[in-house]
Short mmCIF file of C-alpha atoms in Angstrom, two decimals:
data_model
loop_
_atom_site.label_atom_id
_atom_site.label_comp_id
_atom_site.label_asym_id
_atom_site.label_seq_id
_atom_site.Cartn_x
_atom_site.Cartn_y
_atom_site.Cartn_z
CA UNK Z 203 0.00 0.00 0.00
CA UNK Z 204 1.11 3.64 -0.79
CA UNK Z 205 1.53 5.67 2.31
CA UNK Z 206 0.53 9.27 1.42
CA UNK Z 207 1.80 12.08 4.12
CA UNK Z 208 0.39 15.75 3.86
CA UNK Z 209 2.63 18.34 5.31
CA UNK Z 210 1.87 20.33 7.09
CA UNK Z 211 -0.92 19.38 9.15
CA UNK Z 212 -2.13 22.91 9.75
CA UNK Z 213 -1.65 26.09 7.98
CA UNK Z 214 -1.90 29.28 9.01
CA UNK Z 215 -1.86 31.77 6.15
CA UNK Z 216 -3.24 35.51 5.83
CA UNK Z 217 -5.67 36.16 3.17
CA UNK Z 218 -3.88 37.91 0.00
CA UNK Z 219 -0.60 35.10 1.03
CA UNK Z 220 0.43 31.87 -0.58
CA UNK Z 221 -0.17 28.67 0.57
CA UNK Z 222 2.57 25.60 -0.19
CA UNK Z 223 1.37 22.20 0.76
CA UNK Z 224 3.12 19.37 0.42
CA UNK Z 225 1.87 15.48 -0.15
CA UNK Z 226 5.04 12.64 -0.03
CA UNK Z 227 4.03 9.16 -1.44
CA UNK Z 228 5.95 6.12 0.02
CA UNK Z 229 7.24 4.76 -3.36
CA UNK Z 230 6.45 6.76 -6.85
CA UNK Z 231 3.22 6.68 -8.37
CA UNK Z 232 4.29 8.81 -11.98
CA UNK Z 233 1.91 11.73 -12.01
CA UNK Z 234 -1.36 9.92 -10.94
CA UNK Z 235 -2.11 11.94 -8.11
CA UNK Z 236 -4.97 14.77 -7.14
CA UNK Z 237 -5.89 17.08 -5.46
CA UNK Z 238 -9.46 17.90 -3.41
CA UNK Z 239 -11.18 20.70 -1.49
CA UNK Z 240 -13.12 19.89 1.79
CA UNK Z 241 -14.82 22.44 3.50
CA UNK Z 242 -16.64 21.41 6.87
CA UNK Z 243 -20.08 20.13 5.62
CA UNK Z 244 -19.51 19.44 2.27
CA UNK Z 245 -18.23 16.67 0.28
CA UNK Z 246 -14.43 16.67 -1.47
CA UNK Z 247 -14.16 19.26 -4.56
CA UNK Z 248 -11.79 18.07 -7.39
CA UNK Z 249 -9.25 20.82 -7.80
CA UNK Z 250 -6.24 18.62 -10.00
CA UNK Z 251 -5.76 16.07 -11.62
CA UNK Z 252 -2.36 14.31 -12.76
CA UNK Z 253 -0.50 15.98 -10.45
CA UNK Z 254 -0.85 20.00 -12.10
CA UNK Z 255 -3.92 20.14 -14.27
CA UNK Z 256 -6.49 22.59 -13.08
CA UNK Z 257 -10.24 20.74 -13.03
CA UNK Z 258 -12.93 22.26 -14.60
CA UNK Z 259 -13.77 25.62 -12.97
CA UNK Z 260 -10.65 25.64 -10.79
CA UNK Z 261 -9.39 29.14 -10.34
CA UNK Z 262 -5.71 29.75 -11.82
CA UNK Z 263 -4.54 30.62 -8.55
CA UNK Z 264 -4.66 26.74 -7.43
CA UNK Z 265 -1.56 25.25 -8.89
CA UNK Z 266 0.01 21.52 -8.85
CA UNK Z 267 3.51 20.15 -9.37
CA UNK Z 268 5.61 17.39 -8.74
CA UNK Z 269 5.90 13.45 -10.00
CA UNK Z 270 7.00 10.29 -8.49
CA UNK Z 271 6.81 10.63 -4.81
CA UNK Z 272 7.32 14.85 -4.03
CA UNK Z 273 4.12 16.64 -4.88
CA UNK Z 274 2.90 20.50 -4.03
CA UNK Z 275 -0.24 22.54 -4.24
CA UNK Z 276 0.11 26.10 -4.24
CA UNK Z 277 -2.50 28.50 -3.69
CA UNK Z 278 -1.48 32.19 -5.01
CA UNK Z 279 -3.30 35.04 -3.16
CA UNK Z 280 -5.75 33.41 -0.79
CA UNK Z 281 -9.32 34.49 -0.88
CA UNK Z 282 -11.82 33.94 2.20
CA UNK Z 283 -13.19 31.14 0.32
CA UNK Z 284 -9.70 28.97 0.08
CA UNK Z 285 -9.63 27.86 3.99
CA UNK Z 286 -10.38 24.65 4.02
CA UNK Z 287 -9.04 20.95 4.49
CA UNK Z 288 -6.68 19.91 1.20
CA UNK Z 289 -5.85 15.92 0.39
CA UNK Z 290 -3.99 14.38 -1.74
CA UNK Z 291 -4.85 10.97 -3.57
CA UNK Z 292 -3.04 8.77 -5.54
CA UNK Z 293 -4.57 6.81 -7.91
CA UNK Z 294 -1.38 4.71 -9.40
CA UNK Z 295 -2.48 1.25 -8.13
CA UNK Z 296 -4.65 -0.81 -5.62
CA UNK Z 297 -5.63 0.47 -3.10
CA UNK Z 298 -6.05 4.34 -3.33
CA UNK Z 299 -4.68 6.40 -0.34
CA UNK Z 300 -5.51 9.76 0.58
CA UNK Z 301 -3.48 12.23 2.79
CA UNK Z 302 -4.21 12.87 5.97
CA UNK Z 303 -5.23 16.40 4.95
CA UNK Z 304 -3.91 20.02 5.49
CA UNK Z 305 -5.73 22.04 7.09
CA UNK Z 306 -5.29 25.77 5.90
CA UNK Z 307 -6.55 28.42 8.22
CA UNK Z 308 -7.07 32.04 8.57
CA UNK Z 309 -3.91 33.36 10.07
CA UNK Y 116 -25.17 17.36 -14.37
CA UNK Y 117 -23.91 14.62 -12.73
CA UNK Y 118 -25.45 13.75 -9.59
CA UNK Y 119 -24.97 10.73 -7.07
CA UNK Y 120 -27.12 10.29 -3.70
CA UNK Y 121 -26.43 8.18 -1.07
CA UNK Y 122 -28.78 6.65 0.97
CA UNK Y 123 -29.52 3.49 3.50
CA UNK Y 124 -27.19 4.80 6.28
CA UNK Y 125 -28.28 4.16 10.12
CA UNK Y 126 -27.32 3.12 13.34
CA UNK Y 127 -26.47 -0.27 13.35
CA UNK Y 128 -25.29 -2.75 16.43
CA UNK Y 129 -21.93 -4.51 16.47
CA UNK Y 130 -21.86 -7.37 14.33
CA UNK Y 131 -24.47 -6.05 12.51
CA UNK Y 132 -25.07 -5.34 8.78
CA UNK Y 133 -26.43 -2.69 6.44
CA UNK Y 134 -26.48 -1.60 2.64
CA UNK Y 135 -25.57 1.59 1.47
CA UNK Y 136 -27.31 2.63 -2.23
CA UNK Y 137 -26.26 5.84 -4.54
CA UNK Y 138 -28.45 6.68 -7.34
CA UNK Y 139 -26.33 8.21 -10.01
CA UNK Y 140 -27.93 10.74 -12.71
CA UNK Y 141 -26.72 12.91 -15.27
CA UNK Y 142 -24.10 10.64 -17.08
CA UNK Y 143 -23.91 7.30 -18.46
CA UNK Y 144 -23.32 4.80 -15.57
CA UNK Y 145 -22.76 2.12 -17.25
CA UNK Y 146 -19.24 3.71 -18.94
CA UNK Y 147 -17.93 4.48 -15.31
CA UNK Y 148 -16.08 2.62 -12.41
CA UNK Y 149 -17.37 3.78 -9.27
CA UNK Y 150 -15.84 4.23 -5.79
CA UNK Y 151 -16.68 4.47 -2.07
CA UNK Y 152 -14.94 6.70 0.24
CA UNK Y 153 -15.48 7.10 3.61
CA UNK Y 154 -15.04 9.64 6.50
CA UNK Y 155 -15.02 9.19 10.25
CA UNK Y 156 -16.65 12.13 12.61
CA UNK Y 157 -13.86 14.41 12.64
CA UNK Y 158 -11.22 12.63 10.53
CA UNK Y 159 -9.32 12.23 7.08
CA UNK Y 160 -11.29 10.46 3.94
CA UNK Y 161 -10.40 6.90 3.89
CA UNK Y 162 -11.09 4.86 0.60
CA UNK Y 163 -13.00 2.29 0.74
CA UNK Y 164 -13.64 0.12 -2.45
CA UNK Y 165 -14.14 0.85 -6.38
CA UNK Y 166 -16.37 -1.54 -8.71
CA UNK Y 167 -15.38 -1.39 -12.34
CA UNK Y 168 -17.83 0.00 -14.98
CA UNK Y 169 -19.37 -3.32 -15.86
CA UNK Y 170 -18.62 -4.86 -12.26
CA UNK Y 171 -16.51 -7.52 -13.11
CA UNK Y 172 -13.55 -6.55 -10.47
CA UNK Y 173 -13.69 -4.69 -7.51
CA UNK Y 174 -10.75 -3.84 -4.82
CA UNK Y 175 -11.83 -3.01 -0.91
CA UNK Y 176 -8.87 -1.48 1.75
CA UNK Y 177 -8.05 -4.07 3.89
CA UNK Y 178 -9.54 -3.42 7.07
CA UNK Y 179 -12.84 -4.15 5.02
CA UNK Y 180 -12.15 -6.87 2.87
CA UNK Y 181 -14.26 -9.79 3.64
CA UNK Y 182 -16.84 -7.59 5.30
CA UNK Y 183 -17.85 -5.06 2.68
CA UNK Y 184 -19.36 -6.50 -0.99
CA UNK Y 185 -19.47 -3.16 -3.71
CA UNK Y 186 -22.03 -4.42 -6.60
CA UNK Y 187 -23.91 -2.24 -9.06
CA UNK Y 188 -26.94 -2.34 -10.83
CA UNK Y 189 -26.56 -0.95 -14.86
CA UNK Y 190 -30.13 -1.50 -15.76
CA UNK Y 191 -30.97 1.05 -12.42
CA UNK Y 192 -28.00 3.15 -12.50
CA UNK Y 193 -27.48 2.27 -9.10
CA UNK Y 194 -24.35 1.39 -6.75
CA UNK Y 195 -24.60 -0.47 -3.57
CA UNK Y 196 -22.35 -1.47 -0.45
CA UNK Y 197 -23.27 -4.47 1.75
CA UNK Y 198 -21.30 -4.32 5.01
CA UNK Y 199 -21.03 -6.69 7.19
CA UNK Y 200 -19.57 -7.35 10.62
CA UNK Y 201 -19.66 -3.90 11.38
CA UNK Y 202 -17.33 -2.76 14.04
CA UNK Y 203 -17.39 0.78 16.10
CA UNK Y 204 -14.62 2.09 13.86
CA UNK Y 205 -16.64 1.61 10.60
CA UNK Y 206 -18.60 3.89 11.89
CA UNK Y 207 -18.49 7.23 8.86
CA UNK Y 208 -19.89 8.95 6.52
CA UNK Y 209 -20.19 7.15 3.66
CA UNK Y 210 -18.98 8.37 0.12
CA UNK Y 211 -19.47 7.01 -3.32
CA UNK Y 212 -17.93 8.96 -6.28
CA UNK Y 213 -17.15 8.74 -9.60
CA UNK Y 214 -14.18 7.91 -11.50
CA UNK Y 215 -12.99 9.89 -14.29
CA UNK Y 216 -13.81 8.65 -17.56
CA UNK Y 217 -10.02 9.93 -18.82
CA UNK Y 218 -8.07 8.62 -16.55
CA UNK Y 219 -8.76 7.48 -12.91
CA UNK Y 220 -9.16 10.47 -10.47
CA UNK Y 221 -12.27 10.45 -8.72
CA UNK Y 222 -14.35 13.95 -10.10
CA UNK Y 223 -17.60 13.84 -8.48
CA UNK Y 224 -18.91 12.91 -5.42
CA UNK Y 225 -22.66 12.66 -3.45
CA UNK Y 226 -23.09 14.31 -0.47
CA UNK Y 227 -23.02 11.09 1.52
CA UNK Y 228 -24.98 8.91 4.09
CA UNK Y 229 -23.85 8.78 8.00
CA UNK Y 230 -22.88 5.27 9.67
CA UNK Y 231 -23.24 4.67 13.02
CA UNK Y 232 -21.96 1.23 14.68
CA UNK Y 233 -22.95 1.10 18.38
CA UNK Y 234 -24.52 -1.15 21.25
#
């Protein structure tokens, strides 16, 4: 099984700031990896897929990189609307693993 | 638009069993492999178990394999989870999503139905 770790587990950013958060898989899984949104309440919101492209609707401010086992999402100029929960998921083989999740909160 | 809704959730004794249903809408089912995550009060998402498009193969995390059965109905658009054996720490809300027909990200979810597993 592929051992996902989110780093870090909370953080604080000010709105108008950027936001680096960081996902580690225990062996490489290419670029199959993604990205989601929780916000208390509501279910997980795609933001990317294959490691750095944007879903559907995703503002360009929500950015992906990384392949094999080093992954980051970066969110450029927080809004209000950003802090949330953020996990990664692989999807390079049986089973899937999430993250434990990032929480990113108003500073 | 696409739109999946879970239902059959409850409180349920240990030991006990339930099945979990999600209507999907707005797409072609039948094209898709489908996937349950789940979510404890307060915690990460776990996944749970995916059944292929035409539900020949399915995978389960190991804590439930043996205990949970994913199946799917084409004919009624519909996706189901029989658990089994249900212990406290089942005890979630219950996801099911959609894989990507591209590649194999999960891109939409329902809104999900709660579990509860106590005496």
């Amino acid at each position: 099984e592929v051992v996902m770790t989110q780093s870090p587990a909370t953080l604080s950013v000010s709105p108008g700031e950027r936001a680096t958060l960081s996902c580690r898989a225990s062996q490489a899984v290419s670029t199959n990896l993604a990205w989601y949104q929780q916000k208390p309440g509501q279910s997980p919101r795609l933001l990317i897929y294959r490691a750095s492209t944007r879903a559907t609707g995703i503002p360009v401010r929500f950015s992906g990189s990384g392949s094999g086992t080093e992954f980051t999402l970066t969110i450029s100029g927080l809004q209000s609307e950003d802090f949330a929960v953020y996990y990664c998921l692989h999807y390079y083989n049986w089973p899937r693993t999430f993250g434990q999740g990032t929480k990113v909160e108003i500073k | 638009q696409v739109q999946l809704e879970e239902s059959g959730g409850g409180v349920v004794r240990p030991g006990g069993s339930l099945t979990l249903s999600c209507a999907a809408s707005g797409f072609n089912f039948n094209s898709y492999g489908m996937h349950w995550v789940r979510q404890a009060p307060g915690k990460g998402l776990e996944w749970v178990a995916v059944i292929f498009s035409d539900g020949t193969h399915t995978y389960y995390t190991d804590s439930v394999q043996g205990r949970f059965t994913s199946s799917r109905d084409n004919s009624k658009n519909t996706l189901h989870l029989q658990m089994s054996s249900l212990r406290a720490e089942d005890t979630a809300l219950y996801f099911c999503a959609r894989e990507s027909g591209s590649d194999w990200f999960l891109d939409s979810w329902g809104q999900g139905t709660l579990v509860t597993v106590s005496s």
